[in-house]
Short mmCIF file of C-alpha atoms and ligand atoms in Angstrom, two decimals:
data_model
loop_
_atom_site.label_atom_id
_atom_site.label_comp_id
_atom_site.label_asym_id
_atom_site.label_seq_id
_atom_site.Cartn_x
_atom_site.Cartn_y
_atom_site.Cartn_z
CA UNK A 1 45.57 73.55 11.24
CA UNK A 2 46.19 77.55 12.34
CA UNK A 3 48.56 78.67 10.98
CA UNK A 4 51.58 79.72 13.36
CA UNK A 5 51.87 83.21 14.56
CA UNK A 6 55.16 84.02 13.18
CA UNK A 7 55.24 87.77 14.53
CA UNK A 8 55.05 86.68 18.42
CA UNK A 9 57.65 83.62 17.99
CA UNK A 10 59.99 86.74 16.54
CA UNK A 11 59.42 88.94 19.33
CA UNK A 12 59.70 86.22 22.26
CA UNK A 13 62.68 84.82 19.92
CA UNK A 14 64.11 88.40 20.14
CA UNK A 15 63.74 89.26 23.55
CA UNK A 16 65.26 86.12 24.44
CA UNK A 17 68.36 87.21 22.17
CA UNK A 18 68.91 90.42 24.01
CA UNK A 19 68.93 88.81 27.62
CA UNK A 20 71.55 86.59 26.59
CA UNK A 21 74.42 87.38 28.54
CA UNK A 22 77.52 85.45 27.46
CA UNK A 23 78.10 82.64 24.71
CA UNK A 24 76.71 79.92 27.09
CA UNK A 25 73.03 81.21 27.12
CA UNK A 26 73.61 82.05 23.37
CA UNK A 27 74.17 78.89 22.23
CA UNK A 28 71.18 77.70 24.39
CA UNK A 29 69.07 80.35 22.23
CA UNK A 30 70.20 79.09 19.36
CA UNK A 31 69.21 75.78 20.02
CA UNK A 32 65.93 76.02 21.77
CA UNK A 33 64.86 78.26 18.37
CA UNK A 34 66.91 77.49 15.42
CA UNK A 35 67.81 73.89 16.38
CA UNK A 36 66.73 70.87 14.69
CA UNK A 37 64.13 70.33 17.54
CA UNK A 38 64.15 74.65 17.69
CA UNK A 39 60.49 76.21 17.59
CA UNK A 40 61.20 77.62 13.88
CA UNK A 41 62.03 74.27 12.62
CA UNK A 42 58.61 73.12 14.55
CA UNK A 43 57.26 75.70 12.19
CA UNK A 44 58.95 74.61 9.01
CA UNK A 45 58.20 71.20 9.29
CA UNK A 46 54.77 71.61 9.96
CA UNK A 47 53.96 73.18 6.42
CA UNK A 48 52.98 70.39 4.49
CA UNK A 49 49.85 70.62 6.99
CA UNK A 50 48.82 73.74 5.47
CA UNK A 51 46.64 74.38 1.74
CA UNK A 52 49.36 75.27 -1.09
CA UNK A 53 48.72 78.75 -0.66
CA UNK A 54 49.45 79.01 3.05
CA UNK A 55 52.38 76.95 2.62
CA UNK A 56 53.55 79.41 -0.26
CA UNK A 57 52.76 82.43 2.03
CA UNK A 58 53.91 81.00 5.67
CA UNK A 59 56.77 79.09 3.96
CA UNK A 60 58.43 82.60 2.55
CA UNK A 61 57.72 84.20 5.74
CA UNK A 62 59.15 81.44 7.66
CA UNK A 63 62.53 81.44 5.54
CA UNK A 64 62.63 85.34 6.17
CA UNK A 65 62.31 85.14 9.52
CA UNK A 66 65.15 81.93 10.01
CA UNK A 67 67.76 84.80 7.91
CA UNK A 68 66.61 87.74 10.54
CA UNK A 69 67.14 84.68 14.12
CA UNK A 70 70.28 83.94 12.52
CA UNK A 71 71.83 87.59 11.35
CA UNK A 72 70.53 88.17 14.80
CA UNK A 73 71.93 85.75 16.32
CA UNK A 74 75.68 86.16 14.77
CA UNK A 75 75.48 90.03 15.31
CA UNK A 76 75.06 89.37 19.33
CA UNK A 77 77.49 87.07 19.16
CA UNK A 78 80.13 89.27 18.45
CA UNK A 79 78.76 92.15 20.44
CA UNK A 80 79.50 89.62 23.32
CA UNK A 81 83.03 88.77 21.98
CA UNK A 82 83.56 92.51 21.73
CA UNK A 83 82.69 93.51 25.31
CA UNK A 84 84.45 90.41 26.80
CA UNK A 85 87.72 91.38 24.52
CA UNK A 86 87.36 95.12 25.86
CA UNK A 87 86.45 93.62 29.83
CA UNK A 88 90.41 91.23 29.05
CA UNK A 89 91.90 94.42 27.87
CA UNK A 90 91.02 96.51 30.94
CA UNK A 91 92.22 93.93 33.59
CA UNK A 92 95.27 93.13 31.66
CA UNK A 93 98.01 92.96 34.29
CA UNK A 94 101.38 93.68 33.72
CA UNK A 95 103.36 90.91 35.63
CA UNK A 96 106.86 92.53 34.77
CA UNK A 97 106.06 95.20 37.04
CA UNK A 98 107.89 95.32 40.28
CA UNK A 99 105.73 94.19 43.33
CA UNK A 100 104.04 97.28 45.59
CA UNK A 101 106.36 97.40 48.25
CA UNK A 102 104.10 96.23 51.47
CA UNK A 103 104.70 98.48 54.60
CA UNK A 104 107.27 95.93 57.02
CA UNK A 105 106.24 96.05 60.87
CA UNK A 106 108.82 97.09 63.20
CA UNK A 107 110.14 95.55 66.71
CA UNK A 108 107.64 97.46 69.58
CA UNK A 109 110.42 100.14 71.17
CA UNK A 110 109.91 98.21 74.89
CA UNK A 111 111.22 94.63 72.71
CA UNK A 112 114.34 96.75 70.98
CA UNK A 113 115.33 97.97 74.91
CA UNK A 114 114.77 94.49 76.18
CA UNK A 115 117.15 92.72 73.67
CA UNK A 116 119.79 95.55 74.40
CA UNK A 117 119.89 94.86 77.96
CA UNK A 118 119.80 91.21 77.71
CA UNK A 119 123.01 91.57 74.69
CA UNK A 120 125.34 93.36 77.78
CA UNK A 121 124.47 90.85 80.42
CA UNK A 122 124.79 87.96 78.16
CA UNK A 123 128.77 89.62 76.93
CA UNK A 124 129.10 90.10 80.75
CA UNK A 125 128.54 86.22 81.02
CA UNK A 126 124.48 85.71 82.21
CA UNK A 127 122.31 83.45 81.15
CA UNK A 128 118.65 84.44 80.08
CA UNK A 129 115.49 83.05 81.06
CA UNK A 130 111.83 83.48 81.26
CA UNK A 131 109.06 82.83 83.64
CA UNK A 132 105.65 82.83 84.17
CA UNK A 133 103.20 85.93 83.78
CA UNK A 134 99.99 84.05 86.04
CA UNK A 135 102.51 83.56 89.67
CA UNK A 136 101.93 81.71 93.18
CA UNK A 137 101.93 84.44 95.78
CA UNK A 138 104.28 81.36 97.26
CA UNK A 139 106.53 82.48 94.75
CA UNK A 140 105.94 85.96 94.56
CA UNK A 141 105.68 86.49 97.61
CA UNK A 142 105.79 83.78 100.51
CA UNK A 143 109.68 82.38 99.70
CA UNK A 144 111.10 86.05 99.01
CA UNK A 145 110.33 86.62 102.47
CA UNK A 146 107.05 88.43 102.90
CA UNK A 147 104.33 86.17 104.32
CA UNK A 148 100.71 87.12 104.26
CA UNK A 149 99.72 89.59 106.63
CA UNK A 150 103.06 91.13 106.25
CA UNK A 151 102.73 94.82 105.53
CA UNK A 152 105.43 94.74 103.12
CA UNK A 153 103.05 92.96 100.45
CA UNK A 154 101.68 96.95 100.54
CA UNK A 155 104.64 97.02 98.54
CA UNK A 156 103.01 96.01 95.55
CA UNK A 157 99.55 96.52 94.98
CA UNK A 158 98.42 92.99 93.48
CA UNK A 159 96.07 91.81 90.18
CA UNK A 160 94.69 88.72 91.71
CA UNK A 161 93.63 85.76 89.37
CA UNK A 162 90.50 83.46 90.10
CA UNK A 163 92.68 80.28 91.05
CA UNK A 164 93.57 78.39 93.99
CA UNK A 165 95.48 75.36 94.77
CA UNK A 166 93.71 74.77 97.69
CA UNK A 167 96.05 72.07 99.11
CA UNK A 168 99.25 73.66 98.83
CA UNK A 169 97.57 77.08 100.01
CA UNK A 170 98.71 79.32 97.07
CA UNK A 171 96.73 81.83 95.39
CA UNK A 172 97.44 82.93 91.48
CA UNK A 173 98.11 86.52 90.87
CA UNK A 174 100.16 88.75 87.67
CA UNK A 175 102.98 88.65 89.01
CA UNK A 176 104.01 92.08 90.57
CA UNK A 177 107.93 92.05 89.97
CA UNK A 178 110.44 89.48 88.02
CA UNK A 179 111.75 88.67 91.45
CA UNK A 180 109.82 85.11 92.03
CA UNK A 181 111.88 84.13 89.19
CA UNK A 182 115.11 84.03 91.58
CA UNK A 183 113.11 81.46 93.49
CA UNK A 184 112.06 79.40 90.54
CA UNK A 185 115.85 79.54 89.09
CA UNK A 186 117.67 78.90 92.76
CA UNK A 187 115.44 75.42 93.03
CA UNK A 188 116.72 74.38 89.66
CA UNK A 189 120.89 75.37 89.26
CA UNK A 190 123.10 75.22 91.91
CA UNK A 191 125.74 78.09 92.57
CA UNK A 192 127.78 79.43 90.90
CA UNK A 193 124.67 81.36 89.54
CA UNK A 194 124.76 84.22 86.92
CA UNK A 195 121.22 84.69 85.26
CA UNK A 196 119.16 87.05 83.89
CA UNK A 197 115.00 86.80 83.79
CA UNK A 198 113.15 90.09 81.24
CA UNK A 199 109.31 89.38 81.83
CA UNK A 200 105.93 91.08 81.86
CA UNK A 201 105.08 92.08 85.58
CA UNK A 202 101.15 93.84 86.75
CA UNK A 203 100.38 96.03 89.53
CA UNK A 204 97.05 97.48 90.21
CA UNK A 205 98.47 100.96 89.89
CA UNK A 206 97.27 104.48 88.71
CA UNK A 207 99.26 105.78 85.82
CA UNK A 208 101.12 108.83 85.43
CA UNK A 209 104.39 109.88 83.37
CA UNK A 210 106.39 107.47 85.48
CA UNK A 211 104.19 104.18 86.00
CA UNK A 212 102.53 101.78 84.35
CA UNK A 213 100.24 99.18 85.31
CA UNK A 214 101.80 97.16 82.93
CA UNK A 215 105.34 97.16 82.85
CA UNK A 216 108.72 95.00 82.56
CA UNK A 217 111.44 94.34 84.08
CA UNK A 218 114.85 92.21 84.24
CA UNK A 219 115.88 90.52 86.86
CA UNK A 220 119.53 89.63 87.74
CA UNK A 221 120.41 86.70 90.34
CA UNK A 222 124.08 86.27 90.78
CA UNK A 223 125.27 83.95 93.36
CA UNK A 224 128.94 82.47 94.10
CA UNK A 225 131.79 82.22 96.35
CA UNK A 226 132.63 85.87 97.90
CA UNK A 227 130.42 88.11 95.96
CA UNK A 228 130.14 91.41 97.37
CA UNK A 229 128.20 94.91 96.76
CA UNK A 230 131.36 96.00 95.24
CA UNK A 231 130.35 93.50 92.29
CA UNK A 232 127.10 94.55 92.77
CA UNK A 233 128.10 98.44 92.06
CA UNK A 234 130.46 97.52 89.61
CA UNK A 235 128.19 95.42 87.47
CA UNK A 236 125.06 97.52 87.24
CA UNK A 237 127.44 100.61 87.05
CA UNK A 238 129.00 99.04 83.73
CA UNK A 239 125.78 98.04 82.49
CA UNK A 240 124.69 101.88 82.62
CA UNK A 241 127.95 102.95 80.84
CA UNK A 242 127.76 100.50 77.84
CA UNK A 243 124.14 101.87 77.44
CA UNK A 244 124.43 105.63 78.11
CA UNK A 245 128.05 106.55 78.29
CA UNK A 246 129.95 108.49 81.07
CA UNK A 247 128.42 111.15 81.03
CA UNK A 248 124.58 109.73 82.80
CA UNK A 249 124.52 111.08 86.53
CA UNK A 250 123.57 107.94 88.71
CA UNK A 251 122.85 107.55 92.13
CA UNK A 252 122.73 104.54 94.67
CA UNK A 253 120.50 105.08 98.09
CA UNK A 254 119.35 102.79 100.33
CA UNK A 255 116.24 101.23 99.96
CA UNK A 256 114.69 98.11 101.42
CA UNK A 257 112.78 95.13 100.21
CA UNK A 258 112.55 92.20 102.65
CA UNK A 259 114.70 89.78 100.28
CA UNK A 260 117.74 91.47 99.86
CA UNK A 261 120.01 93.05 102.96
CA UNK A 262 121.17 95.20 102.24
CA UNK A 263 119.25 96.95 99.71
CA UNK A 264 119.73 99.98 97.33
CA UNK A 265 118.02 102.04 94.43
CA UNK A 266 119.87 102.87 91.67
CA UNK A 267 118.21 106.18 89.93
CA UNK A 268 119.56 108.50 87.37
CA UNK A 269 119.17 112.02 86.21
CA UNK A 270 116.40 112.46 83.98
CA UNK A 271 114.60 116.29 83.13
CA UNK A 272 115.81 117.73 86.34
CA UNK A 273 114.98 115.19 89.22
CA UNK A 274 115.90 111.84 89.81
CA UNK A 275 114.29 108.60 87.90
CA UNK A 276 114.45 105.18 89.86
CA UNK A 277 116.11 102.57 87.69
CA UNK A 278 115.90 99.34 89.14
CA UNK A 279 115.67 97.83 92.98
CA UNK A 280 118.63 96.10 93.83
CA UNK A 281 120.60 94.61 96.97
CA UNK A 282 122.95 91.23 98.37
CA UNK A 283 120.45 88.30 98.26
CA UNK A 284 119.17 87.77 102.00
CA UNK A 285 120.83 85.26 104.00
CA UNK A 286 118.31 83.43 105.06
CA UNK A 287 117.12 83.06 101.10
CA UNK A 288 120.02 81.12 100.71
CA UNK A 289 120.12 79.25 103.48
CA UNK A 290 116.45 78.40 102.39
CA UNK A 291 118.17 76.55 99.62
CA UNK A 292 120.47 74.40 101.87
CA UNK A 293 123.18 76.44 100.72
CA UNK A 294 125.78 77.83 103.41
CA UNK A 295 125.37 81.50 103.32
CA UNK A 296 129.03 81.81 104.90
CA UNK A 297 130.21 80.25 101.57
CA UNK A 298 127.84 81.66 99.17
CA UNK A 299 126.76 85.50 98.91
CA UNK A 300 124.61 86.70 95.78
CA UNK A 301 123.51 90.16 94.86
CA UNK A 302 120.08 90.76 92.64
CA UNK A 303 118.88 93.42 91.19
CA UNK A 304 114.85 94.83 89.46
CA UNK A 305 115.25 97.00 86.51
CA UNK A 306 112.44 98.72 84.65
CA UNK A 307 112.77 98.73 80.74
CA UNK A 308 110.27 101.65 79.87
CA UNK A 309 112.18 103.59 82.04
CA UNK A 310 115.64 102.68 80.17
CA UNK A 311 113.86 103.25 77.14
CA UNK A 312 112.39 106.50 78.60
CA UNK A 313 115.87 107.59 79.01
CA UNK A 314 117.48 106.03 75.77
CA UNK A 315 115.22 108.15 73.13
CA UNK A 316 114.06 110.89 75.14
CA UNK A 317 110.82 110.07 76.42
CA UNK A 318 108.91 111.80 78.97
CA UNK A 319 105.94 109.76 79.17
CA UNK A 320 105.36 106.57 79.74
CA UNK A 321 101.96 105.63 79.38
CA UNK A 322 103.14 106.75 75.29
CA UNK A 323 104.31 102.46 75.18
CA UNK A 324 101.26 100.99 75.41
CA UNK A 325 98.49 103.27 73.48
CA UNK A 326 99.36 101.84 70.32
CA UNK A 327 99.35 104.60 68.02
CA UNK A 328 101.89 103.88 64.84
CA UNK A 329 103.31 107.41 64.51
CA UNK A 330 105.06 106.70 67.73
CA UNK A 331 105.65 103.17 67.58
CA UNK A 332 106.85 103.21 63.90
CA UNK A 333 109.94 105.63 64.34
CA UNK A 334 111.74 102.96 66.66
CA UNK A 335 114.07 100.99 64.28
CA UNK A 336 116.26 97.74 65.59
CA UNK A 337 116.78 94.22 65.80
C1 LIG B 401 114.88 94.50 94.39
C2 LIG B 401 115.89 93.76 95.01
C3 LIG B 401 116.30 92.59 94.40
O1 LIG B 401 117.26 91.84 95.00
C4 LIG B 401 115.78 92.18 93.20
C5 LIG B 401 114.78 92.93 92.60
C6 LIG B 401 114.34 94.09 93.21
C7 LIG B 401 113.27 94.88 92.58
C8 LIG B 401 111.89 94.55 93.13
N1 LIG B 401 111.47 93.21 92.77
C9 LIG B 401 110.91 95.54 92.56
O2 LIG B 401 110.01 95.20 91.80
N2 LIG B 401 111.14 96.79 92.95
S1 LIG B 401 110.31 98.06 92.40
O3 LIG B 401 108.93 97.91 92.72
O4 LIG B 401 110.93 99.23 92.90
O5 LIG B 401 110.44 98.02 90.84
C10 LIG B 401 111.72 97.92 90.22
C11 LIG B 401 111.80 98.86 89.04
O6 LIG B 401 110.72 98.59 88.16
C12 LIG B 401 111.64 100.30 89.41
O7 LIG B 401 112.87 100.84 89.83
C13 LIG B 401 111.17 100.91 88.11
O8 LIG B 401 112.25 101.12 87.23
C14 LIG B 401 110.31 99.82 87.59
N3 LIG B 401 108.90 100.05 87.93
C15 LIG B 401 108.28 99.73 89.09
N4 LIG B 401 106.99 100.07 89.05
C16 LIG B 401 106.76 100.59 87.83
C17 LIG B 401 107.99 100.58 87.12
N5 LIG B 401 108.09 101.04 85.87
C18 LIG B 401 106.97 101.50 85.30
N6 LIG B 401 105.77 101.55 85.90
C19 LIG B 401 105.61 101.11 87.15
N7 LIG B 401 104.43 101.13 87.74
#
């Protein structure tokens, strides 16, 4: 028989030593060398194979070489335990530390002026609802008194939506004002009415300081027994006080929109010139008639107001399109619930 080549079992046994990683592929090592079916035991067994004197000579070798696998063996051993002690040390976490405080988000400044209108028409006794973004031009349109073809349509320059209902005759659209909501509330509640509607409304408009394309208003709808403009005036005059004091210069002027006669504007002063607040007027009398109410008996006013420009005048703002760019340093200084 050869005899074995001790020197190139050391260096592969070696090699293998140093690309052992962790105590897994160590113990692996030790076994696939040192174990009782390990290449150096192969090697030990095999002696009585060999003449006297190569047994003698291989044998001493072989012994020498199991004390250098297994000093080399426990010396990586605890170079591993070492490095994984130092790798436990460094990601030692301290759990009686207090928590990084996480940034909190804050309300958007158009949601803080919506809830603030809707909290002094709900003390003043409304109710508040919501309606759809995606409209009928039946709604918006059609049953506040401006049929197709009508110029007053003009009025508001219209985001159309791909959908028909081709057997009613109604075309989808964003809706361009809150106002379809009156329609949607009057064929559900019977008078006395007192509600309010805040909502998303879309126009395909060019933007400046003033306007949006996106914007939102609330709607009011209040219908009873002898309701006049004088509760008109009075109750949108209030609602200016509680949210800007004496002091804001307002001013009602006729205005028209084909649902209401008659109709106003309420604006106030803002930088110098005038700033239109809201649309308003006494609910048309054919509207309500239109709901098989008697419109000797009941009268109703409504009224369109814009939040950004509340808001605009609240904190000082003279720009609009500022709402809707999204940039945190303007967003986050708005605080509220
Ligand atoms: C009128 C009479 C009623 O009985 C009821 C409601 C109305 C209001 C009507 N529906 C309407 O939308 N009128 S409006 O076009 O003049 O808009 C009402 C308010 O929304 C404006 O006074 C303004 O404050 C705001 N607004 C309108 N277009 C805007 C806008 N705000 C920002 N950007 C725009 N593009």
């Amino acid at each position: 028989m050869d005899t074995p080549d001790l020197v190139a079992l050391e260096s592969e046994a070696m090699a293998a030593l140093d690309a052992a990683q962790d105590e897994a592929s160590l113990q692996t090592w030790r076994v696939a060398f040192l174990g009782r079916k390990g290449r150096l035991t192969a090697v030990l067994r095999s002696l009585k194979e060999l003449s006297d004197a190569e047994r003698r000579e291989v044998g001493a070798a072989s012994n020498q070489l199991k004390g250098r696998l297994e000093s080399g063996f426990e010396a990586r051993l605890r170079a591993l335990q070492r490095s994984q002690a130092a790798l436990l040390a460094s990601e030692r976490i301290d759990v009686t530390l207090p928590a990084r405080p996480l940034p909190g988000g804050t309300l958007h400044p158009i949601t803080l002026a919506r809830r603030q209108v809707e909290r002094v028409f709900r003390d003043m006794g409304f109710d508040v609802v919501e309606g759809p973004d995606v409209e009928w031009d039946h709604y918006n349109f059609d049953r506040l008194r401006i049929p197709a073809d009508h110029p007053a349509r003009d009025m508001w320059d219209t985001i159309w939506v791909d959908a028909v209902d081709e057997e009613r005759d109604r075309r989808a659209l964003l809706r361009t004002h809150t106002s379809p909501m009156q329609i949607r509330y009057m064929d559900e509640h019977q008078p006395p009415i007192r509600v309010i509607v805040p909502g998303t409304c879309y126009r395909y408009e060019a933007t400046d300081a003033t306007h949006e394309w996106m914007l939102t208003q609330v709607e009011g709808l209040v219908i009873d027994e002898g309701i006049s403009f004088a509760h008109l005036k009075g109750t949108l005059e209030s609602f200016v006080r509680r949210l800007f004091g004496e002091e804001l210069e307002t001013r009602f002027r006729c205005d028209y929109f084909p649902f209401v006669e008659p109709g106003a504007e309420l604006a106030v002063r803002w930088h110098d010139r005038w700033l239109e607040l809201l649309g308003c007027g006494m609910v048309h009398p054919e509207i309500i008639e239109a709901q098989g109410w008697d419109p000797e008996r009941y009268t109703g006013f409504a009224f369109g107001m814009g939040v950004e420009r509340l808001a605009m005048l609240q904190w000082g703002i003279n720009d609009i399109r500022y709402f809707y760019q999204n940039d945190l340093r303007f967003l986050s200084q708005f605080r509220g619930s």
